[in-house]
Short mmCIF file of C-alpha atoms in Angstrom, two decimals:
data_model
loop_
_atom_site.label_atom_id
_atom_site.label_comp_id
_atom_site.label_asym_id
_atom_site.label_seq_id
_atom_site.Cartn_x
_atom_site.Cartn_y
_atom_site.Cartn_z
CA MET E 1 -22.28 -55.76 -7.26
CA LYS E 2 -20.03 -57.92 -4.84
CA ARG E 3 -16.95 -57.06 -7.55
CA PHE E 4 -17.88 -53.33 -8.09
CA ALA E 5 -18.37 -52.39 -3.66
CA LEU E 6 -15.01 -54.70 -4.04
CA THR E 7 -12.99 -52.65 -6.72
CA ILE E 8 -14.35 -49.50 -4.94
CA LEU E 9 -13.34 -49.82 -1.43
CA LEU E 10 -10.00 -51.17 -2.70
CA ALA E 11 -9.84 -47.50 -4.96
CA LEU E 12 -10.61 -46.09 -1.48
CA MET E 13 -8.27 -47.81 0.87
CA PRO E 14 -5.27 -45.25 -0.34
CA ALA E 15 -7.59 -41.85 0.23
CA LEU E 16 -8.97 -44.02 3.71
CA ALA E 17 -5.15 -44.73 5.30
CA THR E 18 -4.43 -41.03 4.98
CA THR E 19 -7.20 -40.13 6.52
CA LEU E 20 -6.74 -42.80 9.25
CA ALA E 21 -3.07 -41.14 9.37
CA ALA E 22 -3.98 -37.80 10.18
CA THR E 23 -6.67 -37.90 12.69
CA GLN E 24 -3.91 -40.64 14.55
CA ALA E 25 -1.53 -38.17 13.80
CA ALA E 26 -4.03 -34.83 14.48
CA ALA E 27 -4.33 -36.31 17.72
CA GLN E 28 -1.28 -37.15 19.23
CA SER E 29 -0.70 -33.03 18.30
CA TYR E 30 -2.46 -32.60 21.55
CA ASP E 31 -0.79 -34.96 23.68
CA ASP E 32 2.70 -35.32 22.96
CA VAL E 33 3.96 -34.10 20.09
CA VAL E 34 4.25 -30.19 20.79
CA GLU E 35 4.69 -28.88 24.26
CA ALA E 36 4.46 -24.82 24.85
CA GLN E 37 5.79 -22.41 27.61
CA LEU E 38 7.03 -18.90 27.77
CA LEU E 39 9.75 -18.38 30.32
CA PRO E 40 8.99 -15.14 31.76
CA GLY E 41 13.12 -13.56 30.85
CA TRP E 42 14.29 -10.41 32.91
CA ARG E 43 13.42 -6.86 32.85
CA LEU E 44 16.31 -5.45 30.80
CA PRO E 45 17.88 -1.26 31.57
CA ASN E 46 15.40 0.52 29.61
CA GLY E 47 12.39 -1.02 30.68
CA ASP E 48 11.46 -3.55 28.04
CA HIS E 49 11.38 -6.74 29.24
CA MET E 50 12.78 -10.11 27.22
CA ALA E 51 10.81 -13.12 27.52
CA ALA E 52 10.76 -16.38 24.62
CA LEU E 53 8.03 -19.08 23.39
CA HIS E 54 9.69 -22.45 24.17
CA LEU E 55 8.25 -25.09 22.16
CA LYS E 56 9.85 -29.06 22.56
CA LEU E 57 8.67 -30.66 19.51
CA ALA E 58 8.69 -35.32 20.05
CA PRO E 59 11.49 -36.74 17.91
CA GLY E 60 11.04 -36.28 13.73
CA TRP E 61 8.75 -33.63 14.42
CA LYS E 62 9.13 -30.07 12.85
CA THR E 63 7.66 -26.76 13.01
CA TYR E 64 8.03 -23.64 11.12
CA TRP E 65 9.98 -19.92 10.88
CA ARG E 66 8.23 -16.84 10.09
CA SER E 67 8.61 -17.74 5.94
CA PRO E 68 8.37 -21.38 5.95
CA GLY E 69 8.71 -21.26 2.34
CA ASP E 70 6.82 -23.39 -0.35
CA ALA E 71 5.59 -25.97 1.41
CA GLY E 72 5.17 -23.81 4.94
CA ILE E 73 2.16 -23.60 7.63
CA PRO E 74 3.53 -19.43 8.11
CA PRO E 75 3.32 -18.98 11.88
CA GLN E 76 0.58 -16.41 13.50
CA PHE E 77 0.83 -14.50 17.05
CA ASP E 78 -2.19 -12.83 18.47
CA TRP E 79 -1.30 -11.45 22.04
CA ARG E 80 -4.33 -9.59 22.85
CA GLY E 81 -4.32 -11.80 26.24
CA ALA E 82 -1.76 -9.91 27.41
CA GLN E 83 -1.39 -6.80 29.75
CA ASN E 84 0.28 -4.05 30.05
CA MET E 85 2.73 -5.12 26.93
CA ALA E 86 2.82 -0.99 24.25
CA ALA E 87 4.42 -4.03 21.75
CA ILE E 88 6.38 -7.09 21.08
CA GLY E 89 8.89 -8.25 19.16
CA VAL E 90 9.86 -11.90 18.01
CA TYR E 91 13.66 -12.63 16.94
CA TRP E 92 14.45 -15.81 15.00
CA PRO E 93 16.88 -18.03 15.04
CA ALA E 94 18.46 -18.96 12.11
CA PRO E 95 16.15 -21.91 10.86
CA GLN E 96 16.95 -24.82 9.22
CA VAL E 97 16.05 -25.80 5.28
CA PHE E 98 14.38 -28.83 4.58
CA TRP E 99 13.17 -31.02 1.20
CA GLN E 100 10.43 -33.38 0.69
CA SER E 101 9.41 -34.49 -2.75
CA GLY E 102 10.53 -32.20 -4.15
CA MET E 103 8.57 -29.08 -2.18
CA ARG E 104 11.09 -26.15 0.18
CA SER E 105 10.53 -25.64 3.75
CA VAL E 106 12.63 -23.77 6.16
CA GLY E 107 11.70 -24.25 10.49
CA TYR E 108 12.58 -25.58 12.77
CA LYS E 109 13.31 -29.73 14.59
CA GLY E 110 13.09 -30.31 17.40
CA GLY E 111 11.64 -27.22 18.93
CA VAL E 112 13.34 -23.82 19.35
CA ILE E 113 13.37 -20.28 21.72
CA LEU E 114 12.07 -17.56 20.01
CA PRO E 115 13.19 -14.25 22.03
CA LEU E 116 10.07 -11.86 22.95
CA LYS E 117 10.98 -8.07 23.77
CA VAL E 118 8.54 -6.97 25.16
CA ARG E 119 7.04 -2.58 25.27
CA LEU E 120 5.42 -1.85 28.74
CA GLN E 121 3.20 0.30 29.28
CA ASP E 122 4.68 0.82 32.77
CA SER E 123 7.89 -0.88 33.37
CA GLY E 124 7.99 -0.54 36.56
CA ARG E 125 5.14 -2.54 36.77
CA ASP E 126 4.51 -6.67 36.26
CA ALA E 127 3.51 -7.25 32.95
CA ARG E 128 0.89 -10.52 32.13
CA LEU E 129 2.34 -12.03 28.65
CA GLY E 130 -0.71 -14.06 27.32
CA GLY E 131 -2.66 -15.06 23.81
CA VAL E 132 -3.38 -17.17 21.39
CA ILE E 133 -0.27 -18.64 18.41
CA ASP E 134 -1.70 -20.44 15.29
CA ILE E 135 1.31 -22.81 14.14
CA GLY E 136 2.17 -25.73 11.79
CA ILE E 137 4.17 -28.69 12.96
CA CYS E 138 4.52 -31.46 10.63
CA LYS E 139 6.55 -35.00 10.27
CA ASP E 140 4.61 -37.86 8.04
CA VAL E 141 1.69 -35.70 7.88
CA CYS E 142 1.44 -31.44 8.03
CA LEU E 143 -1.26 -30.43 10.54
CA PRO E 144 -2.74 -26.96 12.32
CA HIS E 145 -1.84 -26.20 15.60
CA ARG E 146 -3.25 -23.72 17.89
CA ILE E 147 -1.58 -23.33 21.00
CA ARG E 148 -2.47 -21.00 24.76
CA VAL E 149 -0.23 -19.03 26.44
CA SER E 150 0.29 -17.16 29.39
CA ALA E 151 3.07 -16.01 31.95
CA VAL E 152 3.75 -12.81 34.01
CA LEU E 153 7.16 -11.57 33.32
CA PRO E 154 8.01 -9.64 36.87
CA ALA E 155 9.43 -5.93 36.93
CA ASP E 156 12.09 -7.08 39.82
CA GLN E 157 13.37 -9.83 37.26
CA THR E 158 17.23 -8.81 36.37
CA LYS E 159 19.24 -11.24 35.55
CA PRO E 160 19.49 -12.51 32.57
CA ASP E 161 17.64 -16.76 31.08
CA PRO E 162 20.50 -18.10 29.84
CA ALA E 163 18.31 -20.10 27.32
CA ILE E 164 16.91 -16.58 25.27
CA ALA E 165 20.32 -15.43 25.66
CA ALA E 166 21.93 -18.89 23.51
CA ALA E 167 18.51 -18.56 21.14
CA MET E 168 19.40 -13.93 20.85
CA ALA E 169 22.65 -16.07 19.76
CA ASP E 170 22.00 -17.77 17.66
CA VAL E 171 19.86 -15.19 15.69
CA PRO E 172 21.47 -13.84 11.57
CA PHE E 173 24.06 -11.52 11.58
CA GLY E 174 23.70 -8.52 10.34
CA ALA E 175 24.95 -7.51 6.66
CA SER E 176 26.87 -5.44 8.08
CA ASP E 177 29.09 -7.34 10.48
CA ALA E 178 28.62 -11.14 8.33
CA GLY E 179 30.71 -9.07 5.49
CA VAL E 180 28.00 -8.20 2.62
CA THR E 181 29.16 -5.14 0.98
CA HIS E 182 26.41 -4.69 -1.75
CA VAL E 183 23.12 -5.64 -2.50
CA ALA E 184 21.98 -4.74 -6.16
CA CYS E 185 18.40 -6.22 -7.24
CA LYS E 186 17.27 -6.66 -10.59
CA ILE E 187 13.87 -6.18 -11.77
CA THR E 188 11.80 -7.42 -14.91
CA PRO E 189 8.52 -7.76 -16.01
CA ARG E 190 6.75 -10.89 -16.58
CA ALA E 191 3.03 -12.35 -17.83
CA ASP E 192 2.26 -13.03 -13.75
CA GLY E 193 4.06 -10.59 -11.60
CA MET E 194 7.97 -9.13 -11.83
CA GLY E 195 11.38 -11.07 -11.45
CA LEU E 196 13.39 -10.12 -9.31
CA ARG E 197 16.91 -11.27 -9.76
CA VAL E 198 19.73 -10.40 -5.85
CA ALA E 199 22.92 -10.03 -6.54
CA ILE E 200 24.76 -9.67 -3.35
CA ASP E 201 28.30 -9.27 -2.65
CA MET E 202 30.25 -10.87 0.76
CA PRO E 203 32.53 -13.51 1.44
CA ARG E 204 32.59 -16.90 -0.08
CA GLY E 205 31.04 -19.18 1.81
CA THR E 206 30.19 -22.74 1.75
CA GLY E 207 27.66 -23.23 -1.57
CA ARG E 208 25.42 -24.86 -0.01
CA GLU E 209 23.74 -21.38 0.49
CA GLU E 210 19.76 -20.86 0.84
CA THR E 211 18.17 -18.21 0.43
CA VAL E 212 14.12 -16.56 1.57
CA ILE E 213 13.03 -13.38 0.27
CA GLU E 214 10.15 -11.38 2.15
CA ALA E 215 8.47 -8.57 0.92
CA ALA E 216 7.32 -5.53 3.53
CA ASP E 217 3.61 -6.00 1.68
CA PRO E 218 2.28 -9.57 2.96
CA ASN E 219 -0.06 -9.53 -0.36
CA LEU E 220 2.94 -9.68 -2.53
CA TRP E 221 4.55 -13.72 -3.30
CA ILE E 222 7.56 -14.31 -3.56
CA ALA E 223 8.29 -18.40 -4.88
CA ASP E 224 11.55 -20.27 -3.65
CA PRO E 225 15.10 -19.01 -4.67
CA ASP E 226 17.25 -20.70 -6.77
CA THR E 227 20.80 -19.46 -5.39
CA GLY E 228 23.99 -20.01 -5.95
CA TRP E 229 27.71 -18.57 -7.25
CA GLN E 230 28.43 -17.00 -9.77
CA GLY E 231 31.65 -15.53 -9.66
CA GLY E 232 32.77 -13.08 -6.17
CA GLN E 233 29.04 -12.60 -6.14
CA LEU E 234 25.77 -15.41 -4.50
CA VAL E 235 22.67 -14.64 -6.61
CA ALA E 236 19.32 -15.73 -6.18
CA GLN E 237 16.45 -15.27 -9.41
CA THR E 238 12.92 -15.79 -7.68
CA ARG E 239 9.52 -14.13 -9.20
CA VAL E 240 6.70 -12.42 -7.34
CA THR E 241 3.85 -11.83 -7.92
CA HIS E 242 0.46 -10.05 -6.49
CA MET E 243 -2.38 -12.56 -4.16
CA SER E 244 -5.40 -10.93 -6.58
CA GLY E 245 -3.15 -11.69 -9.75
CA GLY E 246 -3.21 -7.36 -10.64
CA ALA E 247 -0.63 -5.43 -11.05
CA PHE E 248 1.59 -4.16 -8.20
CA ALA E 249 4.61 -2.11 -7.15
CA LEU E 250 7.79 -3.22 -5.49
CA ASP E 251 9.93 -1.49 -3.09
CA ARG E 252 13.33 -2.30 -3.19
CA SER E 253 14.05 -0.83 0.22
CA GLY E 254 11.36 -3.09 2.27
CA LEU E 255 12.84 -6.31 0.93
CA ARG E 256 14.34 -8.82 3.28
CA ILE E 257 16.44 -11.79 2.00
CA THR E 258 17.71 -14.37 4.56
CA VAL E 259 21.12 -16.06 3.78
CA LEU E 260 20.57 -20.06 5.40
CA GLY E 261 23.55 -23.07 5.08
CA GLY E 262 26.73 -21.19 4.80
CA ARG E 263 29.65 -20.32 6.31
CA MET E 264 27.19 -17.64 8.82
CA PRO E 265 23.49 -17.26 8.09
CA VAL E 266 22.95 -13.19 7.29
CA ASP E 267 19.92 -10.89 7.41
CA ILE E 268 20.06 -8.02 5.20
CA ARG E 269 17.27 -5.30 4.26
CA GLY E 270 16.91 -3.69 1.54
CA CYS E 271 18.61 -3.58 -1.90
CA THR E 272 19.55 -1.04 -4.69
CA GLY E 273 18.65 -1.09 -8.06
#
């Protein structure tokens, strides 16, 4: 009986160790792993307000981009605590691509400043930006983490914040600015959905390019693409499935292709047949 109990204990030790590590990491996450702050920014000449979310991470920790890859946790924003806000847009500086155990994730190591452009209901008054943000943070384990933030956006502040301006400068270039001349998307049927081949005519890069492909329909899942140069084109090949497993239509004009890891990050909107 004692031998049986010892055998069970030994078998459970890896799981217990993993649980303990996750518990310790979770406890740490609320103490010193991530610090979040809203930068109040400045009022723009057109009446909008430029602010930012500043995430600081402990050494070795990372968080995720808007499309985090098969191994990532997508961030979620809930701005219902805001006052005098009509709409908000998030600008994403170019992220890094991480590989671990054969799985790809896309995000930021050490921290990131996410610029926020706020459209106001009344541009002559102060606004309050507040809400709840759910992110994933990872080191040896990955944890969901909820952040509550709030800040006043003063109407009389018109001087730009250099930190926010620098983050805006790190946002990927548009297609024309990066020298993209044509993007073709070929769709083929598969038993589990569709195959998608994206061919991009653009200046040749480093040979280390990665691509991320997003669909306008949030119910569509696009696998991490295989990406490489074929002649003068950067080619990304992947598969697309519907979350329900059923049939679907794929709108080429709603596809968003981001090229990372090359000479410059590129944000491409839509493609032709």
